[in-house]
mmCIF file of C-alpha atoms in Angstrom:
data_model
loop_
_atom_site.group_PDB
_atom_site.id
_atom_site.type_symbol
_atom_site.label_atom_id
_atom_site.label_comp_id
_atom_site.label_asym_id
_atom_site.label_seq_id
_atom_site.Cartn_x
_atom_site.Cartn_y
_atom_site.Cartn_z
ATOM 1 C CA UNK A 135 -45.896 -37.001 -45.637
ATOM 2 C CA UNK A 136 -45.084 -39.443 -42.558
ATOM 3 C CA UNK A 137 -41.286 -39.788 -44.027
ATOM 4 C CA UNK A 138 -41.062 -35.766 -43.746
ATOM 5 C CA UNK A 139 -43.133 -36.251 -40.141
ATOM 6 C CA UNK A 140 -40.024 -38.324 -38.537
ATOM 7 C CA UNK A 141 -37.537 -35.352 -40.157
ATOM 8 C CA UNK A 142 -39.273 -32.263 -38.607
ATOM 9 C CA UNK A 143 -38.976 -34.229 -35.763
ATOM 10 C CA UNK A 144 -35.607 -35.565 -35.239
ATOM 11 C CA UNK A 145 -34.422 -31.888 -36.603
ATOM 12 C CA UNK A 146 -36.835 -30.014 -33.825
ATOM 13 C CA UNK A 147 -34.839 -32.488 -31.697
ATOM 14 C CA UNK A 148 -31.218 -31.598 -32.257
ATOM 15 C CA UNK A 149 -31.631 -27.979 -32.248
ATOM 16 C CA UNK A 150 -33.207 -28.172 -28.339
ATOM 17 C CA UNK A 151 -30.416 -30.430 -28.181
ATOM 18 C CA UNK A 152 -27.621 -28.289 -29.583
ATOM 19 C CA UNK A 153 -29.885 -24.868 -27.731
ATOM 20 C CA UNK A 154 -29.174 -26.473 -24.236
ATOM 21 C CA UNK A 155 -25.569 -27.408 -24.361
ATOM 22 C CA UNK A 156 -24.754 -24.221 -25.504
ATOM 23 C CA UNK A 157 -27.059 -22.625 -22.884
ATOM 24 C CA UNK A 158 -25.821 -24.506 -19.892
ATOM 25 C CA UNK A 159 -22.086 -23.596 -21.396
ATOM 26 C CA UNK A 160 -22.713 -20.029 -21.127
ATOM 27 C CA UNK A 161 -24.811 -20.418 -18.167
ATOM 28 C CA UNK A 162 -21.129 -22.154 -17.178
ATOM 29 C CA UNK A 163 -18.988 -19.552 -17.871
ATOM 30 C CA UNK A 164 -21.066 -16.302 -16.445
ATOM 31 C CA UNK A 165 -20.857 -18.379 -13.143
ATOM 32 C CA UNK A 166 -17.127 -18.579 -13.537
ATOM 33 C CA UNK A 167 -17.015 -15.004 -13.911
ATOM 34 C CA UNK A 168 -19.422 -13.906 -11.186
ATOM 35 C CA UNK A 169 -17.449 -16.187 -8.719
ATOM 36 C CA UNK A 170 -14.018 -14.089 -10.232
ATOM 37 C CA UNK A 171 -15.446 -11.103 -9.394
ATOM 38 C CA UNK A 172 -16.589 -11.695 -6.020
ATOM 39 C CA UNK A 173 -13.092 -13.408 -5.195
ATOM 40 C CA UNK A 174 -12.256 -9.587 -6.653
ATOM 41 C CA UNK A 175 -14.405 -7.975 -4.816
ATOM 42 C CA UNK A 176 -13.473 -9.452 -1.485
ATOM 43 C CA UNK A 177 -9.850 -9.503 -2.506
ATOM 44 C CA UNK A 178 -10.459 -5.653 -2.470
ATOM 45 C CA UNK A 179 -13.384 -5.542 0.421
ATOM 46 C CA UNK A 180 -10.133 -7.555 2.821
ATOM 47 C CA UNK A 181 -7.565 -4.821 1.174
ATOM 48 C CA UNK A 182 -9.625 -1.990 2.339
ATOM 49 C CA UNK A 183 -10.376 -3.472 5.478
ATOM 50 C CA UNK A 184 -6.425 -4.063 6.033
ATOM 51 C CA UNK A 185 -6.214 -0.245 5.560
ATOM 52 C CA UNK A 186 -8.327 0.704 7.970
ATOM 53 C CA UNK A 187 -7.066 -1.415 10.247
ATOM 54 C CA UNK A 188 -3.902 -0.021 10.483
ATOM 55 C CA UNK A 189 -4.941 3.430 10.431
ATOM 56 C CA UNK A 190 -6.881 5.940 12.136
ATOM 57 C CA UNK A 191 -8.366 7.275 9.320
ATOM 58 C CA UNK A 192 -11.506 5.528 10.624
ATOM 59 C CA UNK A 193 -12.212 8.403 13.143
ATOM 60 C CA UNK A 194 -12.130 10.508 10.252
ATOM 61 C CA UNK A 195 -14.847 8.065 8.422
ATOM 62 C CA UNK A 196 -19.094 8.354 9.081
ATOM 63 C CA UNK A 197 -22.015 6.281 7.593
ATOM 64 C CA UNK A 198 -22.835 10.458 6.386
ATOM 65 C CA UNK A 199 -19.341 10.916 5.101
ATOM 66 C CA UNK A 200 -19.290 10.090 1.080
ATOM 67 C CA UNK A 201 -16.959 8.715 -0.915
ATOM 68 C CA UNK A 202 -15.198 12.370 -2.592
ATOM 69 C CA UNK A 203 -14.788 13.740 1.017
ATOM 70 C CA UNK A 204 -12.743 10.731 2.053
ATOM 71 C CA UNK A 205 -10.437 10.032 -0.687
ATOM 72 C CA UNK A 206 -8.178 12.631 0.524
ATOM 73 C CA UNK A 207 -7.228 10.306 3.289
ATOM 74 C CA UNK A 208 -5.797 7.553 0.829
ATOM 75 C CA UNK A 209 -4.181 9.324 -1.426
ATOM 76 C CA UNK A 210 -1.389 7.151 -2.081
ATOM 77 C CA UNK A 211 -3.652 4.129 -2.689
ATOM 78 C CA UNK A 212 -5.179 3.659 -6.153
ATOM 79 C CA UNK A 213 -9.032 5.188 -4.647
ATOM 80 C CA UNK A 214 -10.951 3.531 -7.873
ATOM 81 C CA UNK A 215 -10.630 0.055 -6.784
ATOM 82 C CA UNK A 216 -11.917 1.086 -3.123
ATOM 83 C CA UNK A 217 -14.636 2.810 -4.722
ATOM 84 C CA UNK A 218 -17.620 -0.405 -3.909
ATOM 85 C CA UNK A 219 -16.860 -0.207 -0.197
ATOM 86 C CA UNK A 220 -20.172 0.944 1.294
ATOM 87 C CA UNK A 221 -19.429 4.255 3.982
ATOM 88 C CA UNK A 222 -21.771 2.747 5.859
ATOM 89 C CA UNK A 223 -20.519 -0.850 6.010
ATOM 90 C CA UNK A 224 -16.940 1.323 7.632
ATOM 91 C CA UNK A 225 -18.792 2.744 10.642
ATOM 92 C CA UNK A 226 -20.821 -0.575 11.384
ATOM 93 C CA UNK A 227 -16.689 -2.346 11.088
ATOM 94 C CA UNK A 228 -15.758 0.848 13.371
ATOM 95 C CA UNK A 229 -17.205 -0.790 16.329
ATOM 96 C CA UNK A 230 -14.649 -4.040 16.230
ATOM 97 C CA UNK A 231 -11.966 -2.014 15.305
ATOM 98 C CA UNK A 232 -11.806 0.087 18.973
ATOM 99 C CA UNK A 233 -12.134 -2.467 20.572
ATOM 100 C CA UNK A 234 -8.912 -3.855 19.175
ATOM 101 C CA UNK A 235 -6.622 -0.682 19.671
#
């Protein structure tokens, strides 16, 4: 009986250690994926900022603008990649951009 208890206890400890190892590995993968996505979002936001900075379109975009209405301004660009941009953010950027010109 005592021997069975010790065997069971050992198996449980092993199972817990394995679960912790697997959990840590999955957690690390999730962190890596999130970092990759964050870098991608930052790169796209930087590209969008540069696109706006190099253009005169900013005067046509306001916080109340809808993305669907603004797509035509970027007709030769891949607008789908910029779809995550918050137009309110664009409006906040308008002030610094106007000061640069």
